Amino acid sequence: MTWPREERLGRLIGALRRAGYDVTDLVPGRRVGFRLHDLERGVVIPVRLQIAPLGRELLHPRSRRADVASPEPSPATSPAPGLDLVLGYESGFDAFVAWQPEVRRGTESARAALRVPTGKLAEARDYGVGVDVRPPAASGHRAEIVTAIRPDRVREYLEAVPDLRELRRELEEIGSEAVPRIRRAAFHALGTRPPCTPRANLSALGTIEAGQAPEAPSPPGAGRVPPPPPSPPSGSMPPPSSASPPASKTPEWRPAREVGTGFATPEGAPVSAGPLLPDAPYLFWFKVGDPVPYSIEQTATEVPIELLPAEAELDVALFGFEGELQLDPEADVGRLRIDEDGCLHVRIAVAGPHSPDPKLSGSLFFPLRTPKREGAARLRCNVYCEGVLVQSRLVSALVAREWAGPLQAGGVLASELEYSLSRSLHSAQLAKLPPADLSLMVNGDQDRHQFRLYAPGDDENPVITSSATVEASELTKPIEYCRAGLRKASWGDEDEWQKGVPPKYSAAGSPEQLESDLLDLAIRGRLAYTAIIDRLVEDREVRRELQGIRYHARIELAAAPERFVPAALFYDAPLAPGANLSELTLCSQFVAAREDPDVALEDCACLNGSCPGWEEKTIVCPGGFWGFRHAMGWPVSLDDGDALGVLAYESSLRAAMASADDLAGVAQHRKDVGGLLHDLDDAPDLAELLKLLAAHSEQLVYLYCHGGETPGRVPYVRIGDPRGPRLTRGEIFDLDLEGRSSLIFLNGCTTTAVSPESQFDLVDAFIQYGGAVGVIGTEITVFEPMAAPFALDFFQAFVGERATVGEAIRHARLAALKRGNPLGLAYVPFVLGGMTLEAVGMGPGM
């Protein structure tokens, strides 16, 4: 059966088939009509179904896409034979959300939107089923029972639908007083128990009338009283066959895991409101567990511990600001460990208060001292999992002797989540992330940038943290110096490329040209390295401990695109200060390895940090460049949701390619890409590309294109006919896609006079609004002789060999270097460097 790509029903169909159903007679459309063939009982169930993608945007009643999850209105007189339901899904959770639509009378503006907190999906993941009950409201919506179900409970849900209908009618008659009892009865009908420890901090499922604020959740006591032992619903079918996965047992207990932060006195008494006194000792606390009333968190964050890697550890590291909250450099990193039962315990304590408040039990405490001056003071709190920065908070406190304002947290004391690869530390991706050896974070404002370095250490090496503040004016020169070097290597001029200027490198460069460019780039890369990294590792002991990254390592750089630092060009091998090209030579061992056709540069000792001439300050070895030696990623902070450590696909990988018609070798390149990616869709123009993006059907989207800026300085990319429309941030914003499902490779050839910051604006748009898990782009314009083989080398490693994104980019850089071209350093993966491809089995027949 060929399923229309617009619907993407694969997960549901796989779940139905594993539950003993088959599906025939598909009727495409926004509402899908089909028939369930119950293979166990030999009956056919007519179904009218709507698939509704869910997203955190639906938590906001003013969301422009709130109506996506609405049932189609239908006339009150229309018949409803068989089963009529709406099924929602969210890609980050292995759970469905099902509810039965009511006939909605009134205008289109009165349509309702489903509101699904991630906690309910997590509850379904734990217990098999999660239920929320909404009584009828004066605003017009009918009584509703919304169910979150795991795929292995699809049969139980379909069999319980008649009982749920009956319960809904009863709820309609009795109203809110019946909610707790009907909720328990709904769990009973679905063959499971309600959770034993419902979390009051999570919102209930329900509907939001268009333009209205969310309504109150179900009563906090709902579901606390366990129902009678489960028994099959009346009129239910026989148990599923052995081919169906058995329903998991309901756990008796589950720990809470909300993130809380705040301040306390040295004795352990929480500071619940008001300013901190000047020049006074305090403790900063960080806790994962039961909600704490003293928390100063501005963004609710919950850690799904059951998804973290086995025996996972979370490192919490504090970083200071000059002249603000003063930290103890010997007590700024603590560690939490997750036991087999899912509880978090302090593994490495930092400080211990004399008599902590009982509600702060299990917290990490960090000593600090307020500044002598009055006013605002800050610190940064970062959370790392296996060396990868997953959350960063900016913690601020008012320091004052007296305060006449309202004594409440939020303005006086606050902790704001500023950088996030996971709003909930959702480790469906963290569990499969290769550990990072080094994390570098860049933040700040237009005047000053803060750099935060973190190396996780191990049983033999300590954790390393370091901070440095660099004036923006100091940073501009080395960054622009590096980019000018790339431009000079690419087309022989440090200025932006202009139409008609030919590239220096064709299919391969001459040895003399390669040597000259590598020597020049090393001088520039060394300047950038000393301007940033040397300032972070001024301490000799820290410098020695960081020598481990001399060898091949995994590095993640956390920064907004507008604060991009060209770390691939960092050159950390010793180099004579002030050396000029005439005083430097290229490493002879590298030269021999490059000229030997039987040696892959990945296997060359020089490219893995073991160059015999490493300490020679007049020898330049390409292994000194971070981009040639390390696997790197530049993941962008997400406005909502979770970054993906695994780009999953069902049955077969799908890819799409859109290209500019006037590129000289585009026809052959399309054939070459199709030979590697096989199932390759073609988007001949912008309209078709936007359709493919909106369908969320491709895991890889490759744009082999031109680029430029409009007269109003708006960056664009151009595909198809040279006279056709262009893709700008506006078109991507209008897509406003929920979820992230595609890795986008933006290979812009002969892009004219576009600043890197302008190009990064498109990168951010693809990630926040275009359905991208990440974007691979370039720091400068590239040319076809470089761009086409680089893409093929990347796809071969990422798709063919299942390398991580960071490793695949490094492979493509070294392949270009082997051909005599150093410009692979211009490519930047704005995505987790540890992300990989993974096939998800769909069961027989898929």
mmCIF file of C-alpha atoms in Angstrom, residues 383-692:
data_model
loop_
_atom_site.group_PDB
_atom_site.id
_atom_site.type_symbol
_atom_site.label_atom_id
_atom_site.label_comp_id
_atom_site.label_asym_id
_atom_site.label_seq_id
_atom_site.Cartn_x
_atom_site.Cartn_y
_atom_site.Cartn_z
ATOM 1 C CA VAL A 383 23.907 21.566 32.781
ATOM 2 C CA TYR A 384 25.977 19.019 30.857
ATOM 3 C CA CYS A 385 25.233 15.399 29.965
ATOM 4 C CA GLU A 386 28.332 13.432 28.998
ATOM 5 C CA GLY A 387 30.150 16.607 28.079
ATOM 6 C CA VAL A 388 27.352 18.106 25.931
ATOM 7 C CA LEU A 389 25.829 21.401 27.059
ATOM 8 C CA VAL A 390 22.078 20.821 27.114
ATOM 9 C CA GLN A 391 20.854 23.781 29.149
ATOM 10 C CA SER A 392 22.231 27.140 30.233
ATOM 11 C CA ARG A 393 20.572 29.476 32.718
ATOM 12 C CA LEU A 394 21.305 33.098 33.428
ATOM 13 C CA VAL A 395 20.747 33.619 37.153
ATOM 14 C CA SER A 396 20.302 37.195 38.342
ATOM 15 C CA ALA A 397 19.887 38.703 41.790
ATOM 16 C CA LEU A 398 19.344 42.202 43.094
ATOM 17 C CA VAL A 399 21.958 43.130 45.689
ATOM 18 C CA ALA A 400 20.722 45.857 48.056
ATOM 19 C CA ARG A 401 20.714 46.788 51.737
ATOM 20 C CA GLU A 402 17.146 48.036 51.535
ATOM 21 C CA TRP A 403 14.327 47.340 49.126
ATOM 22 C CA ALA A 404 11.049 49.199 48.917
ATOM 23 C CA GLY A 405 9.579 47.221 46.069
ATOM 24 C CA PRO A 406 7.432 44.074 46.204
ATOM 25 C CA LEU A 407 9.240 41.185 47.875
ATOM 26 C CA GLN A 408 8.761 38.482 45.331
ATOM 27 C CA ALA A 409 10.932 36.372 43.103
ATOM 28 C CA GLY A 410 10.892 36.958 39.375
ATOM 29 C CA GLY A 411 12.231 40.480 39.299
ATOM 30 C CA VAL A 412 14.498 40.477 42.328
ATOM 31 C CA LEU A 413 15.719 36.875 42.010
ATOM 32 C CA ALA A 414 15.361 35.028 38.724
ATOM 33 C CA SER A 415 16.758 32.099 36.766
ATOM 34 C CA GLU A 416 16.050 32.259 33.036
ATOM 35 C CA LEU A 417 16.649 29.352 30.660
ATOM 36 C CA GLU A 418 18.577 31.024 27.815
ATOM 37 C CA TYR A 419 20.160 28.205 25.830
ATOM 38 C CA SER A 420 18.506 24.868 25.393
ATOM 39 C CA LEU A 421 19.001 21.806 23.275
ATOM 40 C CA SER A 422 16.290 20.213 25.388
ATOM 41 C CA ARG A 423 13.558 22.125 27.207
ATOM 42 C CA SER A 424 12.916 19.096 29.387
ATOM 43 C CA LEU A 425 16.399 17.557 29.268
ATOM 44 C CA HIS A 426 14.576 14.993 27.157
ATOM 45 C CA SER A 427 17.242 12.388 26.634
ATOM 46 C CA ALA A 428 15.684 10.375 23.862
ATOM 47 C CA GLN A 429 18.460 12.189 22.033
ATOM 48 C CA LEU A 430 20.929 12.391 24.927
ATOM 49 C CA ALA A 431 20.993 8.623 25.350
ATOM 50 C CA LYS A 432 22.525 8.243 21.904
ATOM 51 C CA LEU A 433 24.833 11.226 21.867
ATOM 52 C CA PRO A 434 28.516 10.383 21.632
ATOM 53 C CA PRO A 435 30.134 12.089 24.609
ATOM 54 C CA ALA A 436 31.792 15.418 23.883
ATOM 55 C CA ASP A 437 35.368 15.949 24.951
ATOM 56 C CA LEU A 438 35.001 19.714 25.029
ATOM 57 C CA SER A 439 32.121 22.187 25.110
ATOM 58 C CA LEU A 440 32.557 25.851 24.277
ATOM 59 C CA MET A 441 29.716 28.320 24.865
ATOM 60 C CA VAL A 442 29.616 31.885 23.558
ATOM 61 C CA ASN A 443 27.107 34.436 24.823
ATOM 62 C CA GLY A 444 26.951 38.091 25.680
ATOM 63 C CA ASP A 445 25.807 41.277 23.990
ATOM 64 C CA GLN A 446 26.977 43.688 21.306
ATOM 65 C CA ASP A 447 29.744 45.057 23.532
ATOM 66 C CA ARG A 448 31.133 42.005 25.335
ATOM 67 C CA HIS A 449 31.201 38.256 24.750
ATOM 68 C CA GLN A 450 31.590 35.602 27.448
ATOM 69 C CA PHE A 451 33.282 32.317 26.605
ATOM 70 C CA ARG A 452 32.593 29.282 28.821
ATOM 71 C CA LEU A 453 34.838 26.262 28.391
ATOM 72 C CA TYR A 454 33.972 22.888 29.879
ATOM 73 C CA ALA A 455 35.755 19.534 29.668
ATOM 74 C CA PRO A 456 33.935 16.690 31.467
ATOM 75 C CA GLY A 457 36.970 14.811 32.757
ATOM 76 C CA ASP A 458 36.863 11.190 33.896
ATOM 77 C CA ASP A 459 37.978 9.010 36.791
ATOM 78 C CA GLU A 460 41.595 10.035 36.180
ATOM 79 C CA ASN A 461 41.204 13.642 34.972
ATOM 80 C CA PRO A 462 39.276 16.395 36.748
ATOM 81 C CA VAL A 463 36.440 18.412 35.286
ATOM 82 C CA ILE A 464 37.740 21.634 33.760
ATOM 83 C CA THR A 465 35.742 24.858 33.679
ATOM 84 C CA SER A 466 36.943 28.251 32.613
ATOM 85 C CA SER A 467 35.459 31.630 31.698
ATOM 86 C CA ALA A 468 36.731 34.651 29.835
ATOM 87 C CA THR A 469 35.176 37.925 28.771
ATOM 88 C CA VAL A 470 36.303 39.403 25.473
ATOM 89 C CA GLU A 471 35.365 42.845 24.252
ATOM 90 C CA ALA A 472 33.442 42.635 20.989
ATOM 91 C CA SER A 473 35.942 44.984 19.379
ATOM 92 C CA GLU A 474 38.792 42.604 20.343
ATOM 93 C CA LEU A 475 36.967 39.671 18.788
ATOM 94 C CA THR A 476 36.026 41.309 15.510
ATOM 95 C CA LYS A 477 39.587 41.500 14.201
ATOM 96 C CA PRO A 478 40.596 37.803 14.508
ATOM 97 C CA ILE A 479 37.204 36.593 13.244
ATOM 98 C CA GLU A 480 37.284 38.837 10.195
ATOM 99 C CA TYR A 481 40.969 37.997 9.696
ATOM 100 C CA CYS A 482 40.069 34.293 9.478
ATOM 101 C CA ARG A 483 37.208 34.877 7.051
ATOM 102 C CA ALA A 484 39.406 37.101 4.903
ATOM 103 C CA GLY A 485 41.926 34.254 4.792
ATOM 104 C CA LEU A 486 39.258 31.840 3.567
ATOM 105 C CA ARG A 487 38.207 34.329 0.882
ATOM 106 C CA LYS A 488 41.817 34.826 -0.172
ATOM 107 C CA ALA A 489 42.314 31.057 -0.414
ATOM 108 C CA SER A 490 39.101 30.646 -2.396
ATOM 109 C CA TRP A 491 39.327 33.400 -5.032
ATOM 110 C CA GLY A 492 42.540 35.303 -4.258
ATOM 111 C CA ASP A 493 41.012 38.419 -2.694
ATOM 112 C CA GLU A 494 40.195 39.212 0.936
ATOM 113 C CA ASP A 495 37.101 41.171 -0.102
ATOM 114 C CA GLU A 496 33.677 39.618 -0.720
ATOM 115 C CA TRP A 497 33.346 37.690 -3.955
ATOM 116 C CA GLN A 498 32.018 39.562 -6.962
ATOM 117 C CA LYS A 499 30.405 38.048 -10.018
ATOM 118 C CA GLY A 500 32.928 37.017 -12.682
ATOM 119 C CA VAL A 501 35.868 36.414 -10.327
ATOM 120 C CA PRO A 502 37.070 32.813 -10.951
ATOM 121 C CA PRO A 503 37.945 30.356 -8.178
ATOM 122 C CA LYS A 504 41.590 29.584 -7.417
ATOM 123 C CA TYR A 505 40.929 25.861 -6.974
ATOM 124 C CA SER A 506 39.409 23.702 -9.687
ATOM 125 C CA ALA A 507 39.092 19.951 -9.209
ATOM 126 C CA ALA A 508 42.505 19.896 -7.497
ATOM 127 C CA GLY A 509 45.011 22.511 -6.409
ATOM 128 C CA SER A 510 48.713 22.571 -7.025
ATOM 129 C CA PRO A 511 51.001 21.582 -4.120
ATOM 130 C CA GLU A 512 52.547 25.071 -4.114
ATOM 131 C CA GLN A 513 49.165 26.776 -3.950
ATOM 132 C CA LEU A 514 47.948 24.454 -1.188
ATOM 133 C CA GLU A 515 51.070 25.048 0.898
ATOM 134 C CA SER A 516 50.836 28.817 0.588
ATOM 135 C CA ASP A 517 47.185 28.882 1.619
ATOM 136 C CA LEU A 518 47.649 26.486 4.543
ATOM 137 C CA LEU A 519 50.553 28.554 5.891
ATOM 138 C CA ASP A 520 48.493 31.744 5.628
ATOM 139 C CA LEU A 521 45.414 30.183 7.254
ATOM 140 C CA ALA A 522 47.563 28.804 10.089
ATOM 141 C CA ILE A 523 48.836 32.298 10.933
ATOM 142 C CA ARG A 524 45.276 33.619 10.986
ATOM 143 C CA GLY A 525 43.891 30.632 12.890
ATOM 144 C CA ARG A 526 46.625 30.936 15.507
ATOM 145 C CA LEU A 527 45.687 34.576 16.117
ATOM 146 C CA ALA A 528 42.023 33.609 16.673
ATOM 147 C CA TYR A 529 43.007 30.731 18.941
ATOM 148 C CA THR A 530 45.224 32.871 21.162
ATOM 149 C CA ALA A 531 42.593 35.643 21.280
ATOM 150 C CA ILE A 532 39.974 33.247 22.664
ATOM 151 C CA ILE A 533 41.171 29.855 23.874
ATOM 152 C CA ASP A 534 44.480 30.992 25.344
ATOM 153 C CA ARG A 535 42.563 33.484 27.435
ATOM 154 C CA LEU A 536 40.409 30.614 28.715
ATOM 155 C CA VAL A 537 43.379 28.440 29.696
ATOM 156 C CA GLU A 538 45.812 30.964 31.147
ATOM 157 C CA ASP A 539 46.362 28.683 34.129
ATOM 158 C CA ARG A 540 49.288 26.387 33.299
ATOM 159 C CA GLU A 541 47.770 23.420 35.094
ATOM 160 C CA VAL A 542 44.520 23.764 33.163
ATOM 161 C CA ARG A 543 46.514 24.126 29.953
ATOM 162 C CA ARG A 544 48.312 20.835 30.668
ATOM 163 C CA GLU A 545 45.056 19.070 31.509
ATOM 164 C CA LEU A 546 43.552 20.197 28.204
ATOM 165 C CA GLN A 547 46.357 18.630 26.200
ATOM 166 C CA GLY A 548 43.987 15.682 25.668
ATOM 167 C CA ILE A 549 42.243 17.664 22.954
ATOM 168 C CA ARG A 550 45.511 17.672 21.029
ATOM 169 C CA TYR A 551 44.270 14.346 19.716
ATOM 170 C CA HIS A 552 41.092 13.649 17.758
ATOM 171 C CA ALA A 553 38.134 14.789 19.874
ATOM 172 C CA ARG A 554 34.440 15.660 19.706
ATOM 173 C CA ILE A 555 33.676 19.327 20.303
ATOM 174 C CA GLU A 556 30.288 21.041 20.540
ATOM 175 C CA LEU A 557 30.078 24.831 20.309
ATOM 176 C CA ALA A 558 26.979 26.491 21.757
ATOM 177 C CA ALA A 559 26.270 29.908 20.326
ATOM 178 C CA ALA A 560 23.607 31.846 18.491
ATOM 179 C CA PRO A 561 24.392 32.123 14.759
ATOM 180 C CA GLU A 562 25.016 35.859 15.111
ATOM 181 C CA ARG A 563 27.793 35.057 17.622
ATOM 182 C CA PHE A 564 29.393 32.450 15.401
ATOM 183 C CA VAL A 565 33.109 31.943 15.995
ATOM 184 C CA PRO A 566 35.100 30.219 13.181
ATOM 185 C CA ALA A 567 36.475 27.539 15.477
ATOM 186 C CA ALA A 568 37.220 25.179 12.569
ATOM 187 C CA LEU A 569 40.084 27.550 11.716
ATOM 188 C CA PHE A 570 41.497 27.600 15.263
ATOM 189 C CA TYR A 571 45.155 26.562 14.977
ATOM 190 C CA ASP A 572 46.526 25.286 18.297
ATOM 191 C CA ALA A 573 49.916 23.836 17.311
ATOM 192 C CA PRO A 574 52.888 25.968 18.427
ATOM 193 C CA LEU A 575 53.747 28.690 15.941
ATOM 194 C CA ALA A 576 56.521 31.273 16.087
ATOM 195 C CA PRO A 577 55.037 34.651 17.111
ATOM 196 C CA GLY A 578 55.004 37.093 14.227
ATOM 197 C CA ALA A 579 56.141 34.464 11.742
ATOM 198 C CA ASN A 580 55.643 35.261 8.062
ATOM 199 C CA LEU A 581 55.130 32.873 5.163
ATOM 200 C CA SER A 582 58.783 32.812 4.167
ATOM 201 C CA GLU A 583 59.773 31.511 7.609
ATOM 202 C CA LEU A 584 57.280 28.626 7.659
ATOM 203 C CA THR A 585 57.192 25.250 5.922
ATOM 204 C CA LEU A 586 54.483 22.609 5.521
ATOM 205 C CA CYS A 587 54.811 19.369 7.490
ATOM 206 C CA SER A 588 56.693 16.833 5.328
ATOM 207 C CA GLN A 589 54.862 13.847 6.827
ATOM 208 C CA PHE A 590 51.513 15.364 5.858
ATOM 209 C CA VAL A 591 52.809 16.111 2.357
ATOM 210 C CA ALA A 592 53.878 12.476 1.940
ATOM 211 C CA ALA A 593 50.517 11.173 3.221
ATOM 212 C CA ARG A 594 48.558 13.487 0.929
ATOM 213 C CA GLU A 595 50.531 12.417 -2.152
ATOM 214 C CA ASP A 596 50.237 8.687 -1.353
ATOM 215 C CA PRO A 597 47.007 7.425 -3.019
ATOM 216 C CA ASP A 598 46.827 4.472 -0.613
ATOM 217 C CA VAL A 599 46.750 6.600 2.567
ATOM 218 C CA ALA A 600 43.499 8.145 3.847
ATOM 219 C CA LEU A 601 44.152 11.350 5.767
ATOM 220 C CA GLU A 602 41.959 10.098 8.641
ATOM 221 C CA ASP A 603 44.668 7.470 9.205
ATOM 222 C CA CYS A 604 47.541 9.952 9.024
ATOM 223 C CA ALA A 605 49.179 10.558 12.419
ATOM 224 C CA CYS A 606 49.390 14.287 11.693
ATOM 225 C CA LEU A 607 45.623 14.612 11.404
ATOM 226 C CA ASN A 608 45.141 12.893 14.764
ATOM 227 C CA GLY A 609 47.452 15.091 16.835
ATOM 228 C CA SER A 610 50.567 12.903 16.646
ATOM 229 C CA CYS A 611 52.631 14.929 14.199
ATOM 230 C CA PRO A 612 56.354 14.351 14.899
ATOM 231 C CA GLY A 613 57.016 18.011 14.164
ATOM 232 C CA TRP A 614 54.239 19.315 16.448
ATOM 233 C CA GLU A 615 56.607 21.263 18.707
ATOM 234 C CA GLU A 616 58.518 22.798 15.807
ATOM 235 C CA LYS A 617 57.310 26.397 15.696
ATOM 236 C CA THR A 618 58.245 26.923 12.060
ATOM 237 C CA ILE A 619 56.413 23.835 10.776
ATOM 238 C CA VAL A 620 52.714 24.110 9.897
ATOM 239 C CA CYS A 621 50.796 20.849 10.137
ATOM 240 C CA PRO A 622 47.129 20.717 8.993
ATOM 241 C CA GLY A 623 46.483 18.649 12.115
ATOM 242 C CA GLY A 624 46.812 21.878 14.070
ATOM 243 C CA PHE A 625 43.468 23.103 12.670
ATOM 244 C CA TRP A 626 40.513 22.119 14.832
ATOM 245 C CA GLY A 627 38.359 21.576 11.755
ATOM 246 C CA PHE A 628 40.747 18.984 10.283
ATOM 247 C CA ARG A 629 41.481 17.212 13.592
ATOM 248 C CA HIS A 630 38.188 17.233 15.469
ATOM 249 C CA ALA A 631 34.546 16.298 14.864
ATOM 250 C CA MET A 632 32.630 19.484 15.587
ATOM 251 C CA GLY A 633 29.079 20.781 15.772
ATOM 252 C CA TRP A 634 27.504 24.212 16.308
ATOM 253 C CA PRO A 635 24.010 23.353 17.670
ATOM 254 C CA VAL A 636 21.651 26.329 17.747
ATOM 255 C CA SER A 637 19.488 26.988 20.807
ATOM 256 C CA LEU A 638 15.865 26.062 20.187
ATOM 257 C CA ASP A 639 12.946 28.358 20.957
ATOM 258 C CA ASP A 640 11.011 25.282 22.037
ATOM 259 C CA GLY A 641 11.206 21.519 21.895
ATOM 260 C CA ASP A 642 14.202 19.232 21.938
ATOM 261 C CA ALA A 643 17.165 18.819 19.641
ATOM 262 C CA LEU A 644 17.525 15.391 18.070
ATOM 263 C CA GLY A 645 20.590 13.267 18.656
ATOM 264 C CA VAL A 646 19.221 10.750 16.170
ATOM 265 C CA LEU A 647 17.609 11.572 12.837
ATOM 266 C CA ALA A 648 15.227 8.631 12.549
ATOM 267 C CA TYR A 649 13.441 7.359 9.477
ATOM 268 C CA GLU A 650 10.937 4.592 8.879
ATOM 269 C CA SER A 651 11.288 1.894 6.242
ATOM 270 C CA SER A 652 13.598 3.876 3.939
ATOM 271 C CA LEU A 653 15.460 7.155 4.036
ATOM 272 C CA ARG A 654 13.810 9.929 2.064
ATOM 273 C CA ALA A 655 15.735 12.823 0.576
ATOM 274 C CA ALA A 656 14.950 15.780 -1.640
ATOM 275 C CA MET A 657 17.155 17.930 -3.835
ATOM 276 C CA ALA A 658 16.505 21.401 -5.207
ATOM 277 C CA SER A 659 19.062 23.032 -7.480
ATOM 278 C CA ALA A 660 19.684 26.152 -9.531
ATOM 279 C CA ASP A 661 19.214 25.439 -13.228
ATOM 280 C CA ASP A 662 22.140 27.617 -14.326
ATOM 281 C CA LEU A 663 24.870 25.784 -12.390
ATOM 282 C CA ALA A 664 27.218 24.256 -14.967
ATOM 283 C CA GLY A 665 27.442 20.722 -13.608
ATOM 284 C CA VAL A 666 24.021 20.448 -12.006
ATOM 285 C CA ALA A 667 22.726 17.579 -14.179
ATOM 286 C CA GLN A 668 25.669 15.299 -13.410
ATOM 287 C CA HIS A 669 25.677 16.306 -9.754
ATOM 288 C CA ARG A 670 21.989 15.403 -9.437
ATOM 289 C CA LYS A 671 22.753 11.940 -10.850
ATOM 290 C CA ASP A 672 25.657 11.494 -8.448
ATOM 291 C CA VAL A 673 23.565 12.517 -5.427
ATOM 292 C CA GLY A 674 20.734 10.237 -6.540
ATOM 293 C CA GLY A 675 23.171 7.341 -6.769
ATOM 294 C CA LEU A 676 24.105 7.832 -3.122
ATOM 295 C CA LEU A 677 20.696 8.699 -1.656
ATOM 296 C CA HIS A 678 18.576 6.482 -3.946
ATOM 297 C CA ASP A 679 15.039 7.603 -3.006
ATOM 298 C CA LEU A 680 15.588 11.221 -4.073
ATOM 299 C CA ASP A 681 12.690 13.602 -4.702
ATOM 300 C CA ASP A 682 13.272 16.523 -7.027
ATOM 301 C CA ALA A 683 12.017 20.026 -6.241
ATOM 302 C CA PRO A 684 12.334 21.903 -9.547
ATOM 303 C CA ASP A 685 11.164 25.238 -8.168
ATOM 304 C CA LEU A 686 10.465 27.111 -4.940
ATOM 305 C CA ALA A 687 6.782 26.125 -4.780
ATOM 306 C CA GLU A 688 7.629 22.405 -4.875
ATOM 307 C CA LEU A 689 10.390 22.858 -2.308
ATOM 308 C CA LEU A 690 7.998 24.565 0.118
ATOM 309 C CA LYS A 691 5.527 21.697 -0.349
ATOM 310 C CA LEU A 692 8.213 19.141 0.465
#
